[in-house]
Short mmCIF file of C-alpha atoms in Angstrom, two decimals:
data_model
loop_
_atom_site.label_atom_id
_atom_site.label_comp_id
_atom_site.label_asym_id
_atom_site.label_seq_id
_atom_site.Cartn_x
_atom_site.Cartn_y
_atom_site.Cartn_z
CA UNK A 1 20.41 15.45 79.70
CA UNK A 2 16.82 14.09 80.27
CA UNK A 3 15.40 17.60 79.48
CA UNK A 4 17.53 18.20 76.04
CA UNK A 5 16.11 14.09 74.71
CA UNK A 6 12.66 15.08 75.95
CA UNK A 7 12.60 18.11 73.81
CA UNK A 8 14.22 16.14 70.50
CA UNK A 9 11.46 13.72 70.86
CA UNK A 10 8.68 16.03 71.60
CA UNK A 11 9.49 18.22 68.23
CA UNK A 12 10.04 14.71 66.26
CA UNK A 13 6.20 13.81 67.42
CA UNK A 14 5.01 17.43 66.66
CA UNK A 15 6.94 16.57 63.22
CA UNK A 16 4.99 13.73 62.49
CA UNK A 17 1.64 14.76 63.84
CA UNK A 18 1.79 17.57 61.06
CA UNK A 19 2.17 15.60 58.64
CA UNK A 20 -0.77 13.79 59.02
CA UNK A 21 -4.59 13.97 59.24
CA UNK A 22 -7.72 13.27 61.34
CA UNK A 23 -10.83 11.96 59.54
CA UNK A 24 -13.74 12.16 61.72
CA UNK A 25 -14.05 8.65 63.49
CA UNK A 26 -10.93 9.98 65.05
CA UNK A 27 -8.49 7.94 63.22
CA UNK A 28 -5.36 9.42 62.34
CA UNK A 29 -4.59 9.49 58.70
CA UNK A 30 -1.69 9.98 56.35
CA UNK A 31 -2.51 12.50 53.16
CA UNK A 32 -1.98 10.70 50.17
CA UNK A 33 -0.64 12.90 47.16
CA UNK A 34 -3.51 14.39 44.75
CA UNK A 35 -4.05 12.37 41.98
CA UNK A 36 -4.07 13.86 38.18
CA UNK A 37 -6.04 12.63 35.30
CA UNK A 38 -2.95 11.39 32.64
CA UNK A 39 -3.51 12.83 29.14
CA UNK A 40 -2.67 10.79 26.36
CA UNK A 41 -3.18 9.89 22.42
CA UNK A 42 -7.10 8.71 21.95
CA UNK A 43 -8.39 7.61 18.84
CA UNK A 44 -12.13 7.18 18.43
CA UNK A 45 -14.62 5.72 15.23
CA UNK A 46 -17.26 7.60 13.81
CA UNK A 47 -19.80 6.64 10.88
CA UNK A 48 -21.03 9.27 8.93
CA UNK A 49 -24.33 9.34 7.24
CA UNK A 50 -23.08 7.99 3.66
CA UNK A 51 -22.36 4.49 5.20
CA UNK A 52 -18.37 5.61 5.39
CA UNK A 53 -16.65 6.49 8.72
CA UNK A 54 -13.66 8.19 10.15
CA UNK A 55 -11.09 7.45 12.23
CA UNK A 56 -9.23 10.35 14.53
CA UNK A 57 -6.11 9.93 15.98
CA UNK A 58 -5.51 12.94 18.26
CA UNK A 59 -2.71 13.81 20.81
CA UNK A 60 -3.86 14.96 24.17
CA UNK A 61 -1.03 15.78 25.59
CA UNK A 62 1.15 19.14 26.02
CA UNK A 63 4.07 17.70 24.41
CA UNK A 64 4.49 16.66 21.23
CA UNK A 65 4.30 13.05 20.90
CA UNK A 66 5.87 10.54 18.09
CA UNK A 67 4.24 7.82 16.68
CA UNK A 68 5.93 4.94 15.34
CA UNK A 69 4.65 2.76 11.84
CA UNK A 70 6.18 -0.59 10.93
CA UNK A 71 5.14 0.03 7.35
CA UNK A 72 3.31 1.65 5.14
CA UNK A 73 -0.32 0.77 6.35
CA UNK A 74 -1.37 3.29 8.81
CA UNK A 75 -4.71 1.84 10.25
CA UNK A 76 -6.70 -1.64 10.17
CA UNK A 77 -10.14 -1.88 10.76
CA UNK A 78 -12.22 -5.63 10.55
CA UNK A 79 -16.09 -6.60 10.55
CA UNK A 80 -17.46 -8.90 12.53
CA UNK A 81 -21.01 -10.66 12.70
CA UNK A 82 -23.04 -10.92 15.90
CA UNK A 83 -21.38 -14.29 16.78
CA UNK A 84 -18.15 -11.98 16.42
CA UNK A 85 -16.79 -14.02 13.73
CA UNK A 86 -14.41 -11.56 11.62
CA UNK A 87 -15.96 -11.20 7.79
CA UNK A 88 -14.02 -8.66 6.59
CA UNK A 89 -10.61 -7.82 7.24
CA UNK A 90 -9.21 -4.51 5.59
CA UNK A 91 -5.39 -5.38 5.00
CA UNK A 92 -6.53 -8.89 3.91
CA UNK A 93 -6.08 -8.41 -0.43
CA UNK A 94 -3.75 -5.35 -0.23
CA UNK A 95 0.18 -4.99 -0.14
CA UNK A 96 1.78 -2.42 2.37
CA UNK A 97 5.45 -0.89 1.71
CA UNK A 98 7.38 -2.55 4.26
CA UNK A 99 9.21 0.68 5.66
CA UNK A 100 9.57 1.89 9.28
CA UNK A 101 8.18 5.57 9.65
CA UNK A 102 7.67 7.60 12.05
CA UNK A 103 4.87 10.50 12.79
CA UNK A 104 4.63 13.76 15.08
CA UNK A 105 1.73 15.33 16.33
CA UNK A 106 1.48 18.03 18.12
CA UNK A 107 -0.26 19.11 21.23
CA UNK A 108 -4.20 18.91 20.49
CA UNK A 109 -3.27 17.91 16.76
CA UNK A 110 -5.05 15.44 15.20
CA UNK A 111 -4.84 13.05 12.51
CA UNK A 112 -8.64 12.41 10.19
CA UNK A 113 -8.33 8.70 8.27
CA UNK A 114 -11.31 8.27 5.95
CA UNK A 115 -12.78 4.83 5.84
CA UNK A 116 -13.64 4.09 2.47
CA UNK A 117 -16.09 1.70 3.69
CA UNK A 118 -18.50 1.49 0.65
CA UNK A 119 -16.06 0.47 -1.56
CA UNK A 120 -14.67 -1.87 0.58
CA UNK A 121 -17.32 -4.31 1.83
CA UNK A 122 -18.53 -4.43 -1.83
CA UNK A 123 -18.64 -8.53 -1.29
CA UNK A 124 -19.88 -8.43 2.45
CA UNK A 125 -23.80 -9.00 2.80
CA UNK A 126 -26.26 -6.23 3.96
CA UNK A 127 -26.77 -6.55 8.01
CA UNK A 128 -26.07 -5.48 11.28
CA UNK A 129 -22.39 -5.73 12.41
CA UNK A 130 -19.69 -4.24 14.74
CA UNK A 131 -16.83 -2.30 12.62
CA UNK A 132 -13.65 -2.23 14.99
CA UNK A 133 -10.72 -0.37 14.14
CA UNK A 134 -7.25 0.68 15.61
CA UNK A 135 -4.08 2.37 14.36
CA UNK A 136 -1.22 0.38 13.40
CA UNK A 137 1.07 3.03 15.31
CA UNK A 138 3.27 0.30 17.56
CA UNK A 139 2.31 2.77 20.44
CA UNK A 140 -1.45 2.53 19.57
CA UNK A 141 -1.80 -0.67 18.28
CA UNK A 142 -3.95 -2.23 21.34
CA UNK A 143 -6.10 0.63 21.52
CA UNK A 144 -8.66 -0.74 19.81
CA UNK A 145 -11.90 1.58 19.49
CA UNK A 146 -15.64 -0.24 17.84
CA UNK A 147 -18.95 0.99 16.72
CA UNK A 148 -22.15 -0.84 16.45
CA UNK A 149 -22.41 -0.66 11.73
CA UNK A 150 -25.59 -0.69 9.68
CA UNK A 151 -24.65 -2.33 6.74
CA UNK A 152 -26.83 -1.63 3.34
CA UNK A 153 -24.66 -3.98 1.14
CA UNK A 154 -24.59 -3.63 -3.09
CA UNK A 155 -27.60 -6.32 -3.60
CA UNK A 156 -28.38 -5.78 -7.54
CA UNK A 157 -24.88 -3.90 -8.25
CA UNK A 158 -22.24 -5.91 -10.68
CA UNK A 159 -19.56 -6.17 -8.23
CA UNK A 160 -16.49 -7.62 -9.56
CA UNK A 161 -14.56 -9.96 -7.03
CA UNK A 162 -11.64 -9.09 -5.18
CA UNK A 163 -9.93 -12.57 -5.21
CA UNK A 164 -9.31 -12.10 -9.03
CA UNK A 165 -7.08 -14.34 -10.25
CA UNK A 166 -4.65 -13.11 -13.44
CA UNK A 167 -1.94 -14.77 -15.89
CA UNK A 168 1.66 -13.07 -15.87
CA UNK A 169 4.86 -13.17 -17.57
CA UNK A 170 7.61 -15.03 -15.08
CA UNK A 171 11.22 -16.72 -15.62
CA UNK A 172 12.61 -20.07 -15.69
CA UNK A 173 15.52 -21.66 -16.43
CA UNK A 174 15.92 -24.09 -19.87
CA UNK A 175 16.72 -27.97 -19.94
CA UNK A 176 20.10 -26.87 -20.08
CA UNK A 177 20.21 -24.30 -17.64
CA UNK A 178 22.34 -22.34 -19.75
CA UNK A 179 19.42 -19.66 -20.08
CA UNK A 180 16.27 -18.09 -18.40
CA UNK A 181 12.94 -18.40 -20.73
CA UNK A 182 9.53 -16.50 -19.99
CA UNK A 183 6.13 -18.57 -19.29
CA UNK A 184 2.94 -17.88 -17.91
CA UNK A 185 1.37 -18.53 -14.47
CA UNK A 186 -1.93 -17.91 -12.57
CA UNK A 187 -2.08 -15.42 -9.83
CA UNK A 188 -4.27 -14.73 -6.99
CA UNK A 189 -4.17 -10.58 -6.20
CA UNK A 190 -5.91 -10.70 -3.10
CA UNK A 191 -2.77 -12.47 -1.86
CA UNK A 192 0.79 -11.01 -1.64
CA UNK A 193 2.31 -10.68 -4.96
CA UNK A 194 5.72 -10.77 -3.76
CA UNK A 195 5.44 -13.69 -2.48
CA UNK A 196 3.72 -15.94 -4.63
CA UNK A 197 6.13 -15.01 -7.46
CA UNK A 198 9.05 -16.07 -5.19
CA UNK A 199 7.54 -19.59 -4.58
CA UNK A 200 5.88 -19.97 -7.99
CA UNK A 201 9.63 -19.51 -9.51
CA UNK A 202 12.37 -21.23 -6.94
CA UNK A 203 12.85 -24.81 -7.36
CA UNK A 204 15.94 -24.58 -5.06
CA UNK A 205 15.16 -25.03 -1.03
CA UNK A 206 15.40 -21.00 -0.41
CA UNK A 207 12.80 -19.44 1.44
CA UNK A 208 11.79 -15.58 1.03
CA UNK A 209 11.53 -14.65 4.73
CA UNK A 210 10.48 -10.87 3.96
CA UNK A 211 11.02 -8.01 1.47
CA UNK A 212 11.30 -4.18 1.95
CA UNK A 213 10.28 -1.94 -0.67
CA UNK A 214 11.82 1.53 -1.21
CA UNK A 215 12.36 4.88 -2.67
CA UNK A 216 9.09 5.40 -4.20
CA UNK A 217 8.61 1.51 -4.72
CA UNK A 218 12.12 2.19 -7.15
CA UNK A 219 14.03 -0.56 -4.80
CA UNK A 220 12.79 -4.00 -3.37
CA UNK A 221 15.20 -5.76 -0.95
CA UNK A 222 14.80 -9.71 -1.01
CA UNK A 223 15.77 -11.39 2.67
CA UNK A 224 16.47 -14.71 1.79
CA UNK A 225 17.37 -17.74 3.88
CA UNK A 226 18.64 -21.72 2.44
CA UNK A 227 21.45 -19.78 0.36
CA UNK A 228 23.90 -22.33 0.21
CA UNK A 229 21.41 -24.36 -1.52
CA UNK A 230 22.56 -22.78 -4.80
CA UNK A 231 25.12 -24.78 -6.03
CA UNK A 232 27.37 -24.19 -9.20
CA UNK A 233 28.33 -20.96 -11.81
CA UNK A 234 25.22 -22.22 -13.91
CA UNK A 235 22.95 -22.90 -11.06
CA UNK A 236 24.04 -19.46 -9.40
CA UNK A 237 23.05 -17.61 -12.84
CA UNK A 238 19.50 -19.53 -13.42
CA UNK A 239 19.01 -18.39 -9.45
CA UNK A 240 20.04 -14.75 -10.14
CA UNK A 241 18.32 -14.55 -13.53
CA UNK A 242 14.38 -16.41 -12.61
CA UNK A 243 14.51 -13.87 -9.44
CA UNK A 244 15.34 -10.96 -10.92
CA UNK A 245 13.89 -10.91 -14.22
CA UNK A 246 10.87 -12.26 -13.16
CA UNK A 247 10.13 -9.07 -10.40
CA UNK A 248 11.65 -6.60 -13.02
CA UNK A 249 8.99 -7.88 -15.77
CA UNK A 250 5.50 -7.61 -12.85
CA UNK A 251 6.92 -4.52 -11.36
CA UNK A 252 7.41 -1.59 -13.89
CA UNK A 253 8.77 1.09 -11.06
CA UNK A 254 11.52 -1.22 -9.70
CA UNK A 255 14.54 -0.40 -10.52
CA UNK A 256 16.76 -1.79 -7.97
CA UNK A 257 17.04 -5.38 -6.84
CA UNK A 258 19.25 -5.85 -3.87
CA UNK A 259 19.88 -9.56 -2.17
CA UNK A 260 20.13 -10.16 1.76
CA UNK A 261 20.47 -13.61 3.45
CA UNK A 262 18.68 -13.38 7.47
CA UNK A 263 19.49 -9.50 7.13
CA UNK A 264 22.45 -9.35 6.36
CA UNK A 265 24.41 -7.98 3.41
CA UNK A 266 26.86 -9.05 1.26
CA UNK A 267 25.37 -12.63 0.00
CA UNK A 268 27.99 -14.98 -0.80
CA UNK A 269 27.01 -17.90 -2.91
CA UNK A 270 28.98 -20.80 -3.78
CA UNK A 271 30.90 -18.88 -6.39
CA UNK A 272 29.74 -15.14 -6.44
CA UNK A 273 28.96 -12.69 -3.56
CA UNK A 274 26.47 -10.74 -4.52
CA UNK A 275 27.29 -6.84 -3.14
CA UNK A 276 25.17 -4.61 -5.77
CA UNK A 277 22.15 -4.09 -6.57
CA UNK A 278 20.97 -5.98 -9.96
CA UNK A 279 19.58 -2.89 -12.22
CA UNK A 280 16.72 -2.93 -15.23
CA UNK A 281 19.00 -1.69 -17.95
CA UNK A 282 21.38 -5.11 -17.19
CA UNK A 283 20.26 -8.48 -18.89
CA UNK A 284 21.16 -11.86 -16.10
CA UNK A 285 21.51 -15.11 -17.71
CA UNK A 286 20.56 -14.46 -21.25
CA UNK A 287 16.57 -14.24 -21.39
CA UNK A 288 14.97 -15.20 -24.29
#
């Protein structure tokens, strides 16, 4: 019996000796598993000779590999002085669809996004800065990548300012608020259009939380929140009528309207639940 548990345990140390190794101080060792060098998506910043740049997005990888956009801007890029103070900020005076896609690249693929950087800093002085950039890809969007930027600037050019400020056409409802009538008010287009309409037009407590624009900018989706703050048939109609006649008459390729309250769809107000989409060819609360 001694004999047949002297042989288990001798083959159990031979076992375990095999698996391991001897360095040379004559400590015994166990092999670690051999590491691999992960492949993944890089992106990198170049600046060509013309004072633009590029940005590469390229997969890596030996699969393909699916990147995901929360809207229509694809990458961001900012400038930013020696004190790294930002002085530029690319998506600052621009409006992005609001539309989750979705991009594939293949193995080794690569996507090429041209910074129109020239155009862009128009206002920015002439000086040395650092131009970081990154994709807006939710699986890229810490992967920040920056470049040391020589910048000329326009001195002697006529550049015309990008905080431009314009008149246009909205809706509002008359002393008897029996009808919506048009008047004019002042802009800023380096801000968010959609927006400033929306606040320049309620009166009532209702807050635009977001928007989502469609099809070929054809549909815009208002989420609204305060709802039950419209009160009345007449009050209900002035609502419906300054909102939608007031986007149809700024936006000339809308041509759907649809109402959501925190998401969700239909929008009951006090007296009407609102389940379609308002259309252009349809005239709410007589405009005049």
């Amino acid at each position: 019996m001694n004999r047949i548990i002297g042989s288990v345990f001798t083959i159990f140390l031979i076992f375990i000796l095999t698996s391991c190794g001897t360095d040379n101080s004559g400590i015994t060792t166990v092999n670690e598993p051999e590491q691999h060098e992960d492949k993944s998506v890089t992106t990198k910043i170049e600046v060509e000779e013309d004072g633009n740049a590029t940005f590469t997005i390229k997969n890596e990888t030996d699969e393909k590999v699916t990147l995901t956009y929360p809207s229509g801007q694809d990458l961001e890029y900012q400038l930013l002085d020696n004190e790294k103070n930002t002085v530029f900020t690319y998506s600052a005076n621009k409006v992005f669809i609001l539309m989750i896609s979705e991009k594939v690249l293949k193995p080794s693929e690569e996507i090429v996004i041209p910074l129109d950087l020239k155009t862009e800093l128009a206002e920015v002085s002439a000086g040395s800065y650092t131009l970081v950039a990154w994709a807006t890809a939710e699986e890229l969007s810490e992967q920040k990548q920056e470049i040391a930027y020589e910048w000329a600037g326009h001195e002697g050019e006529n550049v015309v300012p990008s905080d431009t400020t314009e008149t246009l056409v909205v809706f509002k409802g008359d002393e008897n608020a029996e009808n919506v009538v048009p008047y004019e008010a002042t802009f800023e287009f380096s801000k968010d259009l959609f927006h400033q309409i929306f606040e320049e037009i309620m009166v009532l407590d209702v807050e635009l939380i977001d928007y989502r624009i469609e099809n070929d900018n054809k549909k815009l989706v208002l989420n609204m929140k305060g709802l039950d703050n419209v009160q009345g048939s007449a009050g209900e109609n002035i609502f419906i009528g300054t909102i939608v006649h007031s986007y149809f008459e700024n936006f000339p390729d809308l041509e759907e309207i649809y109402f959501e309250e925190e998401g969700k769809t239909p929008v009951e107000l006090a007296h009407t639940v609102v389940s379609e989409p308002f259309t252009r060819d349809q005239n709410y609360t007589n405009k005049k």
